[in-house]
Short mmCIF file of C-alpha atoms in Angstrom, two decimals:
data_model
loop_
_atom_site.label_atom_id
_atom_site.label_comp_id
_atom_site.label_asym_id
_atom_site.label_seq_id
_atom_site.Cartn_x
_atom_site.Cartn_y
_atom_site.Cartn_z
CA MET O 21 153.98 -22.69 -78.15
CA TYR O 22 157.65 -21.82 -78.43
CA GLU O 23 159.54 -21.29 -81.67
CA LEU O 24 163.24 -22.11 -81.60
CA TYR O 25 165.46 -20.77 -84.44
CA TYR O 26 168.75 -22.52 -84.74
CA TRP O 27 171.02 -24.06 -87.39
CA PRO O 28 169.22 -27.22 -88.52
CA THR O 29 172.16 -29.68 -88.93
CA ILE O 30 174.15 -29.26 -85.66
CA GLN O 31 173.57 -29.44 -81.93
CA GLY O 32 175.61 -26.32 -81.25
CA ARG O 33 174.25 -23.69 -78.84
CA GLY O 34 170.70 -24.59 -79.81
CA GLU O 35 171.06 -27.97 -78.03
CA PHE O 36 171.14 -26.35 -74.60
CA VAL O 37 167.72 -24.84 -75.36
CA ARG O 38 166.38 -28.02 -76.90
CA LEU O 39 167.33 -30.07 -73.84
CA LEU O 40 165.46 -27.70 -71.54
CA LEU O 41 162.37 -27.65 -73.80
CA GLU O 42 162.38 -31.43 -74.02
CA ASP O 43 162.80 -31.96 -70.31
CA VAL O 44 159.89 -29.75 -69.37
CA GLY O 45 157.78 -31.28 -72.12
CA ALA O 46 157.23 -27.91 -73.73
CA ASP O 47 155.27 -27.57 -77.00
CA TYR O 48 157.83 -26.14 -79.41
CA VAL O 49 158.79 -26.00 -83.05
CA ASP O 50 162.39 -26.25 -84.24
CA VAL O 51 161.56 -23.80 -87.03
CA ILE O 52 164.50 -23.93 -89.39
CA ARG O 53 164.37 -27.74 -89.42
CA ARG O 54 160.87 -27.68 -90.87
CA PRO O 55 160.36 -27.75 -94.63
CA LYS O 56 160.33 -24.46 -96.39
CA GLU O 57 156.71 -24.91 -97.39
CA ASP O 58 155.80 -25.17 -93.71
CA GLY O 59 157.53 -21.90 -92.86
CA GLY O 60 160.93 -23.45 -92.16
CA GLY O 61 164.34 -23.22 -93.73
CA GLY O 62 166.89 -20.45 -93.84
CA ASP O 63 164.39 -17.84 -95.02
CA ALA O 64 162.52 -18.11 -91.73
CA LEU O 65 165.68 -17.18 -89.90
CA ARG O 66 166.44 -14.26 -92.22
CA ILE O 67 162.96 -12.89 -91.79
CA LEU O 68 163.15 -13.19 -87.98
CA ILE O 69 166.52 -11.49 -87.78
CA ASN O 70 165.42 -8.70 -90.08
CA THR O 71 162.33 -8.00 -88.08
CA THR O 72 163.63 -8.44 -84.56
CA ARG O 73 167.35 -7.40 -84.94
CA HIS O 74 168.87 -10.28 -83.10
CA PHE O 75 172.57 -10.95 -83.81
CA ALA O 76 172.69 -14.72 -84.15
CA PRO O 77 170.77 -17.88 -83.28
CA PRO O 78 169.70 -19.52 -81.08
CA ILE O 79 166.70 -17.23 -80.93
CA LEU O 80 163.65 -18.24 -78.98
CA ARG O 81 160.23 -16.81 -79.76
CA ASP O 82 157.44 -16.95 -77.16
CA ALA O 83 154.42 -15.18 -78.54
CA ASN O 84 155.57 -11.57 -79.04
CA ILE O 85 158.81 -12.01 -77.09
CA THR O 86 162.01 -12.94 -78.85
CA ILE O 87 165.22 -13.67 -76.97
CA SER O 88 168.79 -14.52 -77.93
CA GLN O 89 172.07 -15.31 -76.13
CA THR O 90 171.74 -18.84 -74.87
CA PRO O 91 172.11 -18.12 -71.12
CA ILE O 92 169.33 -15.47 -71.30
CA ILE O 93 167.07 -18.02 -73.04
CA MET O 94 167.82 -20.57 -70.34
CA ASP O 95 167.11 -18.03 -67.58
CA TYR O 96 163.85 -17.12 -69.27
CA LEU O 97 162.66 -20.71 -69.87
CA GLY O 98 163.80 -21.78 -66.41
CA THR O 99 161.73 -19.05 -64.89
CA LYS O 100 158.62 -20.25 -66.73
CA HIS O 101 159.23 -23.91 -65.92
CA GLN O 102 160.58 -23.84 -62.34
CA LEU O 103 164.19 -24.46 -63.34
CA THR O 104 165.42 -20.96 -62.50
CA PRO O 105 165.79 -20.48 -58.72
CA ALA O 106 163.30 -18.04 -57.29
CA ASN O 107 165.88 -16.68 -54.89
CA GLU O 108 167.60 -13.77 -56.59
CA ASP O 109 171.14 -14.68 -55.55
CA ALA O 110 170.69 -18.28 -56.73
CA ARG O 111 169.14 -17.03 -59.95
CA ARG O 112 172.21 -14.96 -60.67
CA GLU O 113 174.41 -17.97 -59.83
CA ALA O 114 172.55 -20.14 -62.31
CA LEU O 115 172.96 -17.46 -64.96
CA ARG O 116 176.62 -17.00 -64.08
CA LEU O 117 177.26 -20.76 -64.53
CA SER O 118 175.30 -20.84 -67.76
CA MET O 119 177.51 -18.00 -69.07
CA LEU O 120 180.63 -19.75 -67.81
CA LEU O 121 179.66 -22.89 -69.71
CA ALA O 122 178.96 -20.76 -72.79
CA ASP O 123 182.54 -19.33 -72.47
CA PHE O 124 183.86 -22.85 -72.27
CA LEU O 125 182.01 -23.72 -75.40
CA VAL O 126 183.76 -20.91 -77.29
CA GLU O 127 187.07 -22.36 -76.25
CA ALA O 128 186.05 -25.93 -77.29
CA HIS O 129 185.19 -24.46 -80.72
CA ASP O 130 188.32 -22.37 -81.07
CA VAL O 131 190.50 -25.42 -80.47
CA HIS O 132 189.67 -26.63 -83.97
CA HIS O 133 189.34 -23.12 -85.38
CA PRO O 134 191.99 -21.02 -83.70
CA LEU O 135 192.49 -18.61 -86.63
CA ALA O 136 189.12 -18.00 -88.28
CA LYS O 137 185.66 -19.48 -88.49
CA GLU O 138 185.71 -19.00 -92.31
CA LEU O 139 188.79 -21.16 -92.84
CA TYR O 140 188.70 -24.93 -93.05
CA TYR O 141 190.06 -27.00 -90.18
CA GLU O 142 192.73 -28.40 -92.55
CA ASP O 143 193.96 -24.87 -93.16
CA GLN O 144 194.62 -24.29 -89.46
CA LEU O 145 195.62 -27.84 -88.39
CA ASP O 146 199.07 -26.92 -87.06
CA GLU O 147 197.65 -24.08 -85.02
CA ALA O 148 194.87 -26.37 -83.75
CA LEU O 149 197.42 -28.89 -82.63
CA ARG O 150 199.25 -26.20 -80.63
CA ARG O 151 196.10 -24.77 -79.12
CA SER O 152 194.82 -28.19 -78.10
CA LEU O 153 197.78 -28.62 -75.74
CA SER O 154 196.73 -25.57 -73.73
CA PHE O 155 193.11 -26.52 -73.92
CA ARG O 156 193.69 -30.05 -72.56
CA ASP O 157 196.31 -29.29 -69.95
CA VAL O 158 195.18 -25.87 -68.67
CA ARG O 159 191.67 -24.92 -69.69
CA ILE O 160 189.61 -28.09 -69.30
CA PRO O 161 191.04 -28.85 -65.85
CA LYS O 162 190.42 -25.26 -64.72
CA PHE O 163 186.76 -25.37 -65.75
CA TYR O 164 186.11 -28.92 -64.68
CA SER O 165 187.58 -28.32 -61.23
CA HIS O 166 185.41 -25.28 -60.74
CA LEU O 167 182.29 -27.20 -61.79
CA GLU O 168 183.15 -30.09 -59.49
CA GLU O 169 183.69 -27.64 -56.62
CA MET O 170 180.33 -26.00 -57.23
CA ILE O 171 178.49 -29.32 -57.35
CA SER O 172 180.26 -30.42 -54.17
CA ALA O 173 179.33 -27.24 -52.35
CA ASN O 174 175.68 -27.31 -53.46
CA GLY O 175 174.53 -30.82 -52.64
CA GLY O 176 174.93 -32.44 -56.01
CA TYR O 177 173.73 -29.54 -58.24
CA LEU O 178 175.55 -26.52 -59.64
CA VAL O 179 173.47 -24.05 -57.71
CA GLU O 180 172.14 -24.13 -54.13
CA GLY O 181 168.54 -25.28 -53.83
CA GLY O 182 168.48 -28.12 -56.27
CA LEU O 183 168.12 -28.79 -59.99
CA SER O 184 168.36 -25.72 -62.25
CA HIS O 185 168.73 -24.97 -65.96
CA ALA O 186 172.54 -24.70 -65.47
CA ASP O 187 172.68 -28.47 -64.76
CA PHE O 188 171.30 -29.15 -68.26
CA SER O 189 174.01 -27.04 -69.76
CA LEU O 190 176.54 -28.97 -67.78
CA PHE O 191 175.14 -32.20 -69.11
CA GLN O 192 175.52 -30.99 -72.70
CA ILE O 193 179.07 -29.84 -72.16
CA VAL O 194 180.05 -33.17 -70.76
CA GLU O 195 178.29 -34.92 -73.67
CA GLY O 196 180.15 -32.81 -76.14
CA MET O 197 183.53 -33.26 -74.44
CA ARG O 198 183.10 -37.02 -74.42
CA TYR O 199 182.42 -36.96 -78.12
CA ALA O 200 185.19 -34.56 -79.11
CA PHE O 201 187.84 -35.33 -76.47
CA PRO O 202 187.16 -38.91 -75.25
CA LYS O 203 190.63 -39.52 -73.87
CA SER O 204 190.86 -36.19 -72.08
CA SER O 205 187.33 -36.64 -70.74
CA ALA O 206 188.09 -40.06 -69.34
CA ARG O 207 191.22 -38.81 -67.68
CA LEU O 208 189.67 -35.66 -66.28
CA GLU O 209 186.40 -37.21 -65.14
CA SER O 210 188.18 -39.93 -63.16
CA ASP O 211 188.68 -37.68 -60.15
CA ARG O 212 185.61 -35.54 -60.55
CA PRO O 213 182.83 -37.91 -59.40
CA ARG O 214 180.20 -35.29 -58.68
CA LEU O 215 180.35 -33.92 -62.24
CA VAL O 216 179.95 -37.47 -63.57
CA ALA O 217 177.04 -38.20 -61.23
CA LEU O 218 175.21 -35.00 -62.16
CA HIS O 219 175.59 -35.77 -65.85
CA ALA O 220 174.21 -39.27 -65.22
CA GLU O 221 171.28 -37.90 -63.23
CA ILE O 222 170.24 -35.59 -66.07
CA ALA O 223 170.75 -38.41 -68.68
CA ALA O 224 168.43 -40.61 -66.64
CA ARG O 225 165.57 -38.15 -66.64
CA PRO O 226 162.72 -39.75 -68.63
CA ASN O 227 162.14 -36.92 -71.11
CA ILE O 228 165.90 -36.59 -71.66
CA GLN O 229 166.28 -40.33 -72.19
CA ALA O 230 163.48 -40.30 -74.76
CA TYR O 231 164.87 -37.26 -76.50
CA ILE O 232 168.42 -38.58 -76.76
CA ILE O 233 167.26 -41.63 -78.72
CA SER O 234 164.77 -39.73 -80.88
CA ASP O 235 165.51 -38.38 -84.31
CA ARG O 236 165.01 -34.85 -82.85
CA ARG O 237 168.53 -35.22 -81.34
CA ILE O 238 170.90 -34.36 -84.15
CA PRO O 239 173.99 -36.50 -83.86
CA PHE O 240 177.35 -34.84 -83.12
CA ASN O 241 179.21 -34.27 -86.35
CA LYS O 242 182.08 -32.45 -87.89
CA ASN O 243 180.16 -29.30 -88.63
CA GLY O 244 179.26 -28.60 -85.00
CA ILE O 245 180.91 -26.79 -82.21
CA PHE O 246 182.23 -30.07 -80.66
CA ARG O 247 184.18 -31.97 -83.28
CA TYR O 248 186.10 -35.22 -82.94
CA TYR O 249 189.56 -34.91 -84.42
CA PRO O 250 191.64 -37.67 -82.72
CA GLU O 251 194.88 -35.65 -83.20
CA LEU O 252 193.58 -32.92 -80.91
CA ASP O 253 192.73 -35.30 -78.09
CA GLY O 254 195.14 -37.03 -75.75
CA MET E 9 180.11 0.80 -50.41
CA TYR E 10 181.05 -1.50 -53.25
CA GLU E 11 184.23 -3.49 -53.48
CA LEU E 12 185.56 -4.26 -56.98
CA TYR E 13 188.08 -7.08 -57.38
CA TYR E 14 190.01 -6.93 -60.63
CA TRP E 15 193.56 -7.15 -61.96
CA PRO E 16 195.30 -3.97 -60.81
CA THR E 17 197.39 -3.06 -63.87
CA ILE E 18 194.94 -3.32 -66.80
CA GLN E 19 191.59 -1.99 -67.86
CA GLY E 20 190.33 -5.32 -69.03
CA ARG E 21 186.88 -6.50 -68.12
CA GLY E 22 187.01 -4.52 -64.85
CA GLU E 23 186.90 -1.29 -66.79
CA PHE E 24 183.25 -1.82 -67.84
CA VAL E 25 182.39 -1.97 -64.10
CA ARG E 26 184.65 0.94 -63.20
CA LEU E 27 183.00 3.14 -65.78
CA LEU E 28 179.51 2.47 -64.46
CA LEU E 29 180.60 2.95 -60.83
CA GLU E 30 182.25 6.29 -61.78
CA ASP E 31 179.41 7.53 -63.77
CA VAL E 32 176.85 7.04 -61.00
CA GLY E 33 179.27 8.52 -58.43
CA ALA E 34 179.24 5.30 -56.42
CA ASP E 35 181.34 4.89 -53.33
CA TYR E 36 183.68 2.01 -54.20
CA VAL E 37 187.05 0.49 -53.47
CA ASP E 38 189.23 -1.06 -56.26
CA VAL E 39 190.42 -3.58 -53.73
CA ILE E 40 193.39 -5.28 -55.38
CA ARG E 41 194.93 -1.90 -56.29
CA ARG E 42 195.18 -0.99 -52.65
CA PRO E 43 198.34 -1.65 -50.74
CA LYS E 44 198.62 -5.04 -49.10
CA GLU E 45 198.65 -3.45 -45.60
CA ASP E 46 195.26 -1.94 -46.37
CA GLY E 47 193.71 -5.28 -47.39
CA GLY E 48 194.62 -5.04 -51.09
CA GLY E 49 196.94 -7.01 -53.35
CA GLY E 50 196.62 -10.47 -54.78
CA ASP E 51 195.96 -12.07 -51.43
CA ALA E 52 192.66 -10.23 -51.17
CA LEU E 53 191.55 -11.85 -54.47
CA ARG E 54 192.64 -15.30 -53.38
CA ILE E 55 190.74 -15.05 -50.15
CA LEU E 56 187.61 -13.85 -51.89
CA ILE E 57 187.71 -16.64 -54.49
CA ASN E 58 188.32 -19.24 -51.83
CA THR E 59 185.41 -18.06 -49.77
CA THR E 60 182.86 -17.26 -52.46
CA ARG E 61 183.87 -19.71 -55.23
CA HIS E 62 183.79 -17.29 -58.14
CA PHE E 63 185.70 -18.35 -61.27
CA ALA E 64 187.51 -15.18 -62.21
CA PRO E 65 187.51 -11.41 -61.74
CA PRO E 66 185.90 -9.00 -62.11
CA ILE E 67 184.01 -9.76 -58.94
CA LEU E 68 181.79 -7.14 -57.31
CA ARG E 69 180.96 -7.26 -53.61
CA ASP E 70 178.01 -5.33 -52.30
CA ALA E 71 177.70 -6.13 -48.58
CA ASN E 72 177.03 -9.86 -48.45
CA ILE E 73 176.34 -10.30 -52.16
CA THR E 74 179.17 -11.16 -54.56
CA ILE E 75 178.72 -11.24 -58.28
CA SER E 76 180.89 -12.16 -61.22
CA GLN E 77 180.56 -12.27 -65.01
CA THR E 78 180.71 -8.70 -66.26
CA PRO E 79 177.25 -8.53 -67.87
CA ILE E 80 175.63 -9.77 -64.65
CA ILE E 81 177.48 -7.14 -62.66
CA MET E 82 176.38 -4.46 -65.12
CA ASP E 83 172.73 -5.57 -64.88
CA TYR E 84 172.93 -5.60 -61.08
CA LEU E 85 174.50 -2.19 -60.78
CA GLY E 86 172.25 -0.77 -63.46
CA THR E 87 169.21 -1.89 -61.54
CA LYS E 88 170.44 -0.17 -58.43
CA HIS E 89 171.35 3.09 -60.19
CA GLN E 90 168.62 3.44 -62.84
CA LEU E 91 170.73 2.30 -65.77
CA THR E 92 168.96 -1.06 -66.25
CA PRO E 93 165.56 -0.62 -67.95
CA ALA E 94 162.66 -1.37 -65.66
CA ASN E 95 160.70 -2.96 -68.54
CA GLU E 96 161.62 -6.68 -68.62
CA ASP E 97 162.01 -6.98 -72.38
CA ALA E 98 164.30 -3.91 -72.43
CA ARG E 99 166.23 -5.26 -69.45
CA ARG E 100 166.91 -8.48 -71.35
CA GLU E 101 167.96 -6.52 -74.36
CA ALA E 102 170.53 -4.49 -72.30
CA LEU E 103 171.87 -7.78 -70.91
CA ARG E 104 172.03 -9.33 -74.37
CA LEU E 105 174.01 -6.41 -75.73
CA SER E 106 176.30 -6.47 -72.73
CA MET E 107 176.91 -10.16 -73.37
CA LEU E 108 177.49 -9.47 -77.10
CA LEU E 109 180.04 -6.85 -76.30
CA ALA E 110 181.73 -9.30 -73.92
CA ASP E 111 181.82 -11.86 -76.78
CA PHE E 112 183.43 -9.24 -79.00
CA LEU E 113 186.04 -8.57 -76.26
CA VAL E 114 187.07 -12.22 -76.37
CA GLU E 115 187.67 -11.97 -80.03
CA ALA E 116 189.63 -8.74 -79.62
CA HIS E 117 191.86 -10.59 -77.17
CA ASP E 118 192.23 -13.73 -79.20
CA VAL E 119 193.53 -11.78 -82.17
CA HIS E 120 196.87 -11.36 -80.38
CA HIS E 121 196.63 -14.69 -78.57
CA PRO E 122 195.03 -17.11 -80.98
CA LEU E 123 196.79 -20.18 -79.62
CA ALA E 124 197.06 -19.84 -75.82
CA LYS E 125 196.83 -17.27 -73.12
CA GLU E 126 199.96 -18.75 -71.48
CA LEU E 127 202.20 -18.17 -74.53
CA TYR E 128 203.88 -14.91 -75.40
CA TYR E 129 202.55 -12.86 -78.30
CA GLU E 130 205.89 -13.24 -80.04
CA ASP E 131 205.39 -17.01 -79.96
CA GLN E 132 202.13 -16.80 -81.88
CA LEU E 133 202.81 -13.83 -84.08
CA ASP E 134 202.31 -15.61 -87.38
CA GLU E 135 198.98 -16.99 -86.20
CA ALA E 136 197.99 -13.60 -84.86
CA LEU E 137 198.73 -12.05 -88.26
CA ARG E 138 196.43 -14.61 -89.93
CA ARG E 139 193.70 -14.19 -87.40
CA SER E 140 193.80 -10.41 -87.66
CA LEU E 141 192.68 -10.52 -91.26
CA SER E 142 189.46 -12.27 -90.37
CA PHE E 143 188.94 -10.07 -87.34
CA ARG E 144 189.31 -6.85 -89.37
CA ASP E 145 187.46 -7.91 -92.56
CA VAL E 146 184.70 -10.06 -91.11
CA ARG E 147 184.20 -9.84 -87.39
CA ILE E 148 184.54 -6.09 -86.54
CA PRO E 149 182.25 -5.04 -89.42
CA LYS E 150 179.65 -7.62 -88.38
CA PHE E 151 179.58 -6.46 -84.80
CA TYR E 152 179.84 -2.73 -85.59
CA SER E 153 177.03 -2.98 -88.12
CA HIS E 154 174.72 -4.66 -85.58
CA LEU E 155 175.53 -2.01 -82.98
CA GLU E 156 174.93 0.84 -85.46
CA GLU E 157 171.62 -0.72 -86.40
CA MET E 158 170.54 -1.07 -82.76
CA ILE E 159 171.40 2.55 -82.03
CA SER E 160 169.56 3.69 -85.14
CA ALA E 161 166.50 1.74 -84.19
CA ASN E 162 166.45 2.93 -80.55
CA GLY E 163 166.77 6.69 -80.80
CA GLY E 164 170.44 7.03 -80.25
CA TYR E 165 170.99 4.38 -77.58
CA LEU E 166 171.52 0.64 -77.75
CA VAL E 167 168.22 -0.16 -76.04
CA GLU E 168 164.80 1.29 -76.27
CA GLY E 169 163.95 3.81 -73.62
CA GLY E 170 167.19 5.73 -73.33
CA LEU E 171 170.59 5.40 -71.71
CA SER E 172 171.44 2.01 -70.15
CA HIS E 173 174.51 0.23 -68.84
CA ALA E 174 175.03 -1.34 -72.28
CA ASP E 175 175.93 2.05 -73.66
CA PHE E 176 178.88 2.29 -71.25
CA SER E 177 180.12 -1.08 -72.51
CA LEU E 178 179.89 0.18 -76.02
CA PHE E 179 181.92 3.28 -75.10
CA GLN E 180 184.68 1.06 -73.67
CA ILE E 181 184.72 -1.24 -76.71
CA VAL E 182 185.14 1.80 -79.02
CA GLU E 183 187.85 3.20 -76.76
CA GLY E 184 189.76 -0.10 -76.83
CA MET E 185 189.39 -0.55 -80.56
CA ARG E 186 190.63 2.98 -81.20
CA TYR E 187 193.70 2.14 -79.12
CA ALA E 188 194.40 -1.29 -80.53
CA PHE E 189 193.13 -0.93 -84.12
CA PRO E 190 193.34 2.77 -84.94
CA LYS E 191 193.34 2.33 -88.68
CA SER E 192 190.52 -0.21 -88.75
CA SER E 193 188.53 1.91 -86.29
CA ALA E 194 188.85 4.99 -88.46
CA ARG E 195 187.79 3.10 -91.52
CA LEU E 196 184.88 1.34 -89.92
CA GLU E 197 183.60 4.31 -87.91
CA SER E 198 183.43 6.53 -90.97
CA ASP E 199 180.05 5.20 -92.06
CA ARG E 200 178.71 4.35 -88.58
CA PRO E 201 177.85 7.90 -87.29
CA ARG E 202 175.46 6.79 -84.55
CA LEU E 203 178.05 4.56 -82.89
CA VAL E 204 180.55 7.45 -82.93
CA ALA E 205 177.88 9.85 -81.55
CA LEU E 206 176.94 7.54 -78.74
CA HIS E 207 180.62 7.07 -77.79
CA ALA E 208 180.99 10.90 -77.74
CA GLU E 209 177.94 11.32 -75.63
CA ILE E 210 179.24 8.94 -72.99
CA ALA E 211 182.67 10.57 -73.12
CA ALA E 212 181.12 13.96 -72.46
CA ARG E 213 179.38 12.93 -69.27
CA PRO E 214 180.95 14.94 -66.46
CA ASN E 215 181.83 11.97 -64.23
CA ILE E 216 183.25 10.00 -67.18
CA GLN E 217 185.33 13.02 -68.27
CA ALA E 218 186.70 13.45 -64.80
CA TYR E 219 187.51 9.72 -64.52
CA ILE E 220 189.23 9.44 -67.83
CA ILE E 221 191.79 12.08 -66.89
CA SER E 222 192.21 10.85 -63.36
CA ASP E 223 194.89 8.41 -62.17
CA ARG E 224 192.13 5.94 -61.45
CA ARG E 225 191.94 5.28 -65.19
CA ILE E 226 194.76 2.77 -65.90
CA PRO E 227 196.19 3.56 -69.34
CA PHE E 228 195.79 0.97 -72.12
CA ASN E 229 198.98 -1.15 -72.25
CA LYS E 230 200.44 -4.29 -73.69
CA ASN E 231 199.27 -6.49 -70.84
CA GLY E 232 195.62 -5.75 -71.31
CA ILE E 233 192.87 -7.27 -73.49
CA PHE E 234 193.18 -4.53 -76.07
CA ARG E 235 196.79 -4.31 -77.31
CA TYR E 236 198.26 -2.11 -79.94
CA TYR E 237 200.40 -4.15 -82.34
CA PRO E 238 200.60 -2.15 -85.57
CA GLU E 239 201.16 -5.23 -87.61
CA LEU E 240 197.70 -6.53 -86.65
CA ASP E 241 195.93 -3.32 -87.74
CA GLY E 242 195.27 -2.13 -91.25
#
């Protein structure tokens, strides 16, 4: 049984891991979301970090192995559940794309928090407005075009050889972008059909379908990494 | 023989790879820095990206293998040159720390460019000043404390079992921080003796010493990721 440690009220980076665990039907506990009396809550995270010296969640525990950094967790879980390519070049490609999507996630966060994580959005609103222009006009197109090109080159998936863990990360990025930047997403998806199709294929997988409508899926909200502020979209 | 593709006028992310190549005495070409008539220049990068579909430099070519994302390059080179731990848990830890240092590098960049890469520093100076407070008071201490703790727990190196590629990345981060944030570095290093000692140990390695004083080492400058703006330090 796996133990996932991640912030209990947002999708955030933990959601990439949750999606993979759900798809493969893994037996896992979302530890911090459990009641304190069942070993959950923030204390559980503090104890884990103090004993294993990880920097930040998500942290995955598998018996005596603990892993952090989302792409490394995805590579690890994918290897165990046939979603990491066995071929070493393709394995590195899946990891590369997982890291690229993690880089994109940082930029999607920093749009609404360009100055400091500790400050409120309202205290950096003007700066967020300025950063959103660059994000929408330069950054999203650059990333989306690269993803579309990869999917086109690899027969409908990000990496040669078929479905991999990176495709689940792509699904989550598209989900988050549709929530936080609906207008930009509609515009940019219109001429990137393969990206849209791959998102739809992941969404249609039975375990993903069941998960999305379950109460295990935390709704997007204004504490997460993807946040919907209409003034930043366009 | 390796081929490294990276921007020719800055240390940037390419420097992590250069340091490792230099330390192991690898035969390599810094392709874009070569004259155009010898296959160098920006055209060489464009051709490589068009044919291999990588997102951004640094890109390492080793015969028919091409790799991007700095931590993946470090893991790959480390494996070939005995600087990636053979033990799988320790290998993942070295990769995790390499990724953590890459995350820190993004923050060190965004201090002087909080709004957009495409804008000049002077056009986001006020925002940079505000972001620098958080970077100095919250972010650097958080990262540096974690690194100090890891070195303390692992006998003088970041990862259990001795020297690894992650230690070279740490060296470069400390170098960059001393250049860009000399006052903050002096203050924060004063009670992190293990981090200072590990940096010094890497600096004293013969091949690194020779490299640092060679003209292959591009000096820090105001086009790089680490930039010295006195108003952002303190």
